[in-house]
PDB file of C-alpha atoms in Angstrom:
ATOM      1  CA  MET F  84      -2.645   0.011 -14.869  1.00  0.00           C
ATOM      2  CA  ASP F  85      -1.746  -1.026 -11.335  1.00  0.00           C
ATOM      3  CA  GLY F  86      -1.338   1.300  -8.337  1.00  0.00           C
ATOM      4  CA  LEU F  87       2.437   1.567  -8.633  1.00  0.00           C
ATOM      5  CA  SER F  88       2.249   2.521 -12.312  1.00  0.00           C
ATOM      6  CA  LYS F  89      -0.337   5.195 -11.512  1.00  0.00           C
ATOM      7  CA  ALA F  90       1.799   6.472  -8.640  1.00  0.00           C
ATOM      8  CA  ARG F  91       4.877   6.700 -10.878  1.00  0.00           C
ATOM      9  CA  LEU F  92       2.952   8.604 -13.517  1.00  0.00           C
ATOM     10  CA  LEU F  93       1.439  11.019 -10.990  1.00  0.00           C
ATOM     11  CA  ALA F  94       4.816  11.500  -9.305  1.00  0.00           C
ATOM     12  CA  LEU F  95       6.179  12.709 -12.648  1.00  0.00           C
ATOM     13  CA  LEU F  96       3.189  14.629 -13.972  1.00  0.00           C
ATOM     14  CA  ILE F  97       2.275  16.621 -10.860  1.00  0.00           C
ATOM     15  CA  PRO F  98       5.628  18.348 -10.301  1.00  0.00           C
ATOM     16  CA  ALA F  99       6.320  18.651 -14.043  1.00  0.00           C
ATOM     17  CA  GLY F 100       2.893  20.194 -14.617  1.00  0.00           C
ATOM     18  CA  LEU F 101       3.141  22.596 -11.695  1.00  0.00           C
ATOM     19  CA  LEU F 102       6.685  23.646 -12.601  1.00  0.00           C
ATOM     20  CA  GLY F 103       5.611  24.044 -16.225  1.00  0.00           C
ATOM     21  CA  GLY F 104       2.716  26.241 -15.131  1.00  0.00           C
ATOM     22  CA  ALA F 105       5.036  28.282 -12.919  1.00  0.00           C
ATOM     23  CA  TYR F 106       7.457  28.899 -15.771  1.00  0.00           C
ATOM     24  CA  ILE F 107       4.673  29.718 -18.221  1.00  0.00           C
ATOM     25  CA  SER F 108       3.222  32.236 -15.772  1.00  0.00           C
ATOM     26  CA  GLN F 109       6.681  33.672 -15.186  1.00  0.00           C
ATOM     27  CA  TYR F 110       7.963  33.961 -18.750  1.00  0.00           C
ATOM     28  CA  GLY F 111       4.662  34.076 -20.604  1.00  0.00           C
ATOM     29  CA  PHE F 112       2.671  36.390 -18.348  1.00  0.00           C
ATOM     30  CA  GLY F 113       5.299  38.266 -16.322  1.00  0.00           C
ATOM     31  CA  LEU F 114       4.307  36.814 -12.932  1.00  0.00           C
ATOM     32  CA  TYR F 115       7.802  36.655 -11.474  1.00  0.00           C
ATOM     33  CA  PRO F 116       8.358  34.471  -8.397  1.00  0.00           C
ATOM     34  CA  CYS F 117       9.040  35.833  -4.959  1.00  0.00           C
ATOM     35  CA  GLU F 118      11.351  34.104  -2.498  1.00  0.00           C
ATOM     36  CA  MET F 119       8.603  31.841  -1.130  1.00  0.00           C
ATOM     37  CA  CYS F 120       7.541  30.925  -4.668  1.00  0.00           C
ATOM     38  CA  TRP F 121      11.056  29.603  -5.223  1.00  0.00           C
ATOM     39  CA  TRP F 122      10.843  27.615  -1.983  1.00  0.00           C
ATOM     40  CA  GLN F 123       7.809  25.825  -3.451  1.00  0.00           C
ATOM     41  CA  ARG F 124       9.694  24.912  -6.616  1.00  0.00           C
ATOM     42  CA  TYR F 125      12.642  23.192  -4.901  1.00  0.00           C
ATOM     43  CA  PRO F 126      10.720  20.117  -3.661  1.00  0.00           C
ATOM     44  CA  HIS F 127       9.214  19.724  -7.141  1.00  0.00           C
ATOM     45  CA  PHE F 128      12.735  19.829  -8.583  1.00  0.00           C
ATOM     46  CA  ALA F 129      13.583  16.951  -6.225  1.00  0.00           C
ATOM     47  CA  ALA F 130      10.388  14.984  -6.914  1.00  0.00           C
ATOM     48  CA  ILE F 131      11.051  14.556 -10.628  1.00  0.00           C
ATOM     49  CA  PRO F 132      14.385  12.679 -10.331  1.00  0.00           C
ATOM     50  CA  LEU F 133      12.978  10.661  -7.420  1.00  0.00           C
ATOM     51  CA  ALA F 134      10.044   9.617  -9.597  1.00  0.00           C
ATOM     52  CA  LEU F 135      12.381   8.793 -12.470  1.00  0.00           C
ATOM     53  CA  ALA F 136      14.523   6.713 -10.116  1.00  0.00           C
ATOM     54  CA  SER F 137      11.473   4.557  -9.415  1.00  0.00           C
ATOM     55  CA  TYR F 138      11.712   3.245 -12.980  1.00  0.00           C
ATOM     56  CA  ALA F 139      15.345   2.169 -12.610  1.00  0.00           C
ATOM     57  CA  VAL F 140      16.100   1.537  -8.939  1.00  0.00           C
ATOM     58  CA  ARG F 141      14.422  -0.994  -6.693  1.00  0.00           C
ATOM     59  CA  PRO F 142      12.358  -0.915  -4.550  1.00  0.00           C
ATOM     60  CA  ALA F 143      10.309   1.348  -6.790  1.00  0.00           C
ATOM     61  CA  ARG F 144       7.661   2.028  -4.150  1.00  0.00           C
ATOM     62  CA  VAL F 145      10.208   3.731  -1.913  1.00  0.00           C
ATOM     63  CA  TRP F 146      11.303   6.151  -4.659  1.00  0.00           C
ATOM     64  CA  VAL F 147       7.724   6.927  -5.595  1.00  0.00           C
ATOM     65  CA  ALA F 148       6.804   7.512  -1.958  1.00  0.00           C
ATOM     66  CA  LEU F 149       9.788   9.859  -1.548  1.00  0.00           C
ATOM     67  CA  ALA F 150       8.658  11.760  -4.643  1.00  0.00           C
ATOM     68  CA  GLY F 151       5.155  11.973  -3.160  1.00  0.00           C
ATOM     69  CA  LEU F 152       6.545  13.332   0.103  1.00  0.00           C
ATOM     70  CA  ALA F 153       8.529  15.957  -1.828  1.00  0.00           C
ATOM     71  CA  ILE F 154       5.330  16.975  -3.635  1.00  0.00           C
ATOM     72  CA  ILE F 155       3.479  17.259  -0.311  1.00  0.00           C
ATOM     73  CA  THR F 156       6.367  19.357   1.065  1.00  0.00           C
ATOM     74  CA  SER F 157       5.936  21.825  -1.788  1.00  0.00           C
ATOM     75  CA  GLY F 158       2.214  21.945  -1.056  1.00  0.00           C
ATOM     76  CA  LEU F 159       2.780  22.696   2.611  1.00  0.00           C
ATOM     77  CA  ILE F 160       5.157  25.518   1.727  1.00  0.00           C
ATOM     78  CA  GLY F 161       2.481  26.773  -0.676  1.00  0.00           C
ATOM     79  CA  GLY F 162      -0.081  26.651   2.125  1.00  0.00           C
ATOM     80  CA  PHE F 163       2.170  28.745   4.336  1.00  0.00           C
ATOM     81  CA  HIS F 164       2.789  31.185   1.481  1.00  0.00           C
ATOM     82  CA  ALA F 165      -0.938  31.457   0.736  1.00  0.00           C
ATOM     83  CA  GLY F 166      -1.561  32.268   4.396  1.00  0.00           C
ATOM     84  CA  VAL F 167       0.974  35.099   4.143  1.00  0.00           C
ATOM     85  CA  GLU F 168      -0.727  36.383   0.977  1.00  0.00           C
ATOM     86  CA  TYR F 169      -4.178  36.265   2.606  1.00  0.00           C
ATOM     87  CA  GLY F 170      -2.859  38.050   5.711  1.00  0.00           C
ATOM     88  CA  TRP F 171      -3.546  35.115   8.047  1.00  0.00           C
ATOM     89  CA  TRP F 172       0.016  35.334   9.431  1.00  0.00           C
ATOM     90  CA  GLU F 173       3.244  37.190   8.754  1.00  0.00           C
ATOM     91  CA  GLY F 174       5.932  35.928   6.450  1.00  0.00           C
ATOM     92  CA  ILE F 175       9.374  35.047   7.675  1.00  0.00           C
ATOM     93  CA  THR F 176      11.351  36.741   4.910  1.00  0.00           C
ATOM     94  CA  GLY F 177      12.220  40.261   3.894  1.00  0.00           C
ATOM     95  CA  CYS F 178       9.949  40.019   0.878  1.00  0.00           C
ATOM     96  CA  SER F 179       6.888  40.394   3.092  1.00  0.00           C
ATOM     97  CA  LYS F 180       7.962  43.673   4.708  1.00  0.00           C
ATOM     98  CA  LEU F 181       5.924  46.765   4.110  1.00  0.00           C
ATOM     99  CA  PRO F 182       7.620  49.309   1.856  1.00  0.00           C
ATOM    100  CA  GLY F 183       7.977  51.735   4.771  1.00  0.00           C
ATOM    101  CA  GLU F 184      10.010  49.159   6.675  1.00  0.00           C
ATOM    102  CA  ILE F 185      12.635  48.790   3.954  1.00  0.00           C
ATOM    103  CA  ASP F 186      15.835  50.807   4.186  1.00  0.00           C
ATOM    104  CA  VAL F 187      15.891  52.667   0.881  1.00  0.00           C
ATOM    105  CA  MET F 188      19.667  53.042   1.092  1.00  0.00           C
ATOM    106  CA  ASP F 189      20.113  49.256   1.221  1.00  0.00           C
ATOM    107  CA  VAL F 190      19.217  48.048  -2.264  1.00  0.00           C
ATOM    108  CA  SER F 191      19.737  44.393  -1.260  1.00  0.00           C
ATOM    109  CA  ALA F 192      16.882  44.705   1.264  1.00  0.00           C
ATOM    110  CA  ALA F 193      14.395  45.886  -1.351  1.00  0.00           C
ATOM    111  CA  PRO F 194      12.409  42.926  -2.640  1.00  0.00           C
ATOM    112  CA  LEU F 195      11.819  42.640  -6.341  1.00  0.00           C
ATOM    113  CA  VAL F 196       8.577  40.738  -5.785  1.00  0.00           C
ATOM    114  CA  ARG F 197       6.498  40.886  -2.611  1.00  0.00           C
ATOM    115  CA  CYS F 198       5.665  37.577  -0.902  1.00  0.00           C
ATOM    116  CA  ASP F 199       2.604  38.926   0.879  1.00  0.00           C
ATOM    117  CA  VAL F 200       0.742  40.055  -2.242  1.00  0.00           C
ATOM    118  CA  ALA F 201      -0.847  37.536  -4.588  1.00  0.00           C
ATOM    119  CA  PRO F 202      -0.156  38.740  -8.124  1.00  0.00           C
ATOM    120  CA  TRP F 203      -2.929  36.570  -9.576  1.00  0.00           C
ATOM    121  CA  ASP F 204      -5.800  34.405  -8.378  1.00  0.00           C
ATOM    122  CA  LEU F 205      -8.491  32.128  -9.758  1.00  0.00           C
ATOM    123  CA  PHE F 206     -11.760  31.836  -7.801  1.00  0.00           C
ATOM    124  CA  GLY F 207     -10.061  33.752  -4.986  1.00  0.00           C
ATOM    125  CA  ILE F 208      -7.235  31.213  -4.708  1.00  0.00           C
ATOM    126  CA  SER F 209      -3.689  32.424  -5.365  1.00  0.00           C
ATOM    127  CA  LEU F 210      -1.033  30.441  -7.218  1.00  0.00           C
ATOM    128  CA  ALA F 211       0.440  29.429  -3.860  1.00  0.00           C
ATOM    129  CA  GLY F 212      -3.010  28.278  -2.757  1.00  0.00           C
ATOM    130  CA  TRP F 213      -3.442  26.205  -5.909  1.00  0.00           C
ATOM    131  CA  ASN F 214      -0.027  24.658  -5.327  1.00  0.00           C
ATOM    132  CA  PHE F 215      -1.141  23.782  -1.798  1.00  0.00           C
ATOM    133  CA  LEU F 216      -4.313  22.090  -3.014  1.00  0.00           C
ATOM    134  CA  ILE F 217      -2.848  20.246  -5.986  1.00  0.00           C
ATOM    135  CA  SER F 218       0.393  19.208  -4.312  1.00  0.00           C
ATOM    136  CA  CYS F 219      -1.096  18.050  -1.027  1.00  0.00           C
ATOM    137  CA  LEU F 220      -3.926  16.098  -2.637  1.00  0.00           C
ATOM    138  CA  GLY F 221      -1.779  14.801  -5.504  1.00  0.00           C
ATOM    139  CA  GLY F 222       1.183  13.970  -3.286  1.00  0.00           C
ATOM    140  CA  ALA F 223      -1.074  12.131  -0.860  1.00  0.00           C
ATOM    141  CA  ALA F 224      -2.490  10.139  -3.783  1.00  0.00           C
ATOM    142  CA  VAL F 225       1.036   9.258  -4.937  1.00  0.00           C
ATOM    143  CA  VAL F 226       2.048   8.070  -1.461  1.00  0.00           C
ATOM    144  CA  ALA F 227      -1.193   6.108  -1.022  1.00  0.00           C
ATOM    145  CA  LEU F 228      -0.907   4.426  -4.424  1.00  0.00           C
ATOM    146  CA  ALA F 229       2.758   3.614  -3.798  1.00  0.00           C
ATOM    147  CA  ALA F 230       1.891   2.025  -0.470  1.00  0.00           C
ATOM    148  CA  TYR F 231      -1.011   0.026  -1.875  1.00  0.00           C
ATOM    149  CA  LYS F 232      -0.198  -3.531  -2.821  1.00  0.00           C
ATOM    150  CA  LYS F 233      -2.543  -5.760  -4.796  1.00  0.00           C
TER     151      LYS F 233
END
């Protein structure tokens, strides 16, 4: 398998696998996404059709590289979100406000899921942190393989 074939496969499997894991955790285990979790999903939604386009539209390397950049974008959003969860910096949305800062009369301001609290972690790394690691490393591999010519 050449570099482009590997890149195409990774560009499909990484976002599909991470989105699949997100939906399994959401519907199978009740870990509902916060606003920043959704932000991480959007680039993965874009990466899949970009990767599929690489099979039908030339030049394939460009489509694969764009998919890889979308995957990296999701990872960077995940890194920011993980930093909010770990308390390294403040979030930029209403879902990271403290309960005392929310106007109880304004139901629309009350978040359903907090962005600054990790609902689950593995080895001390939250889901957003895992997305950061997998997406940044995997996306970089996709871009590198797409750029590599025999």
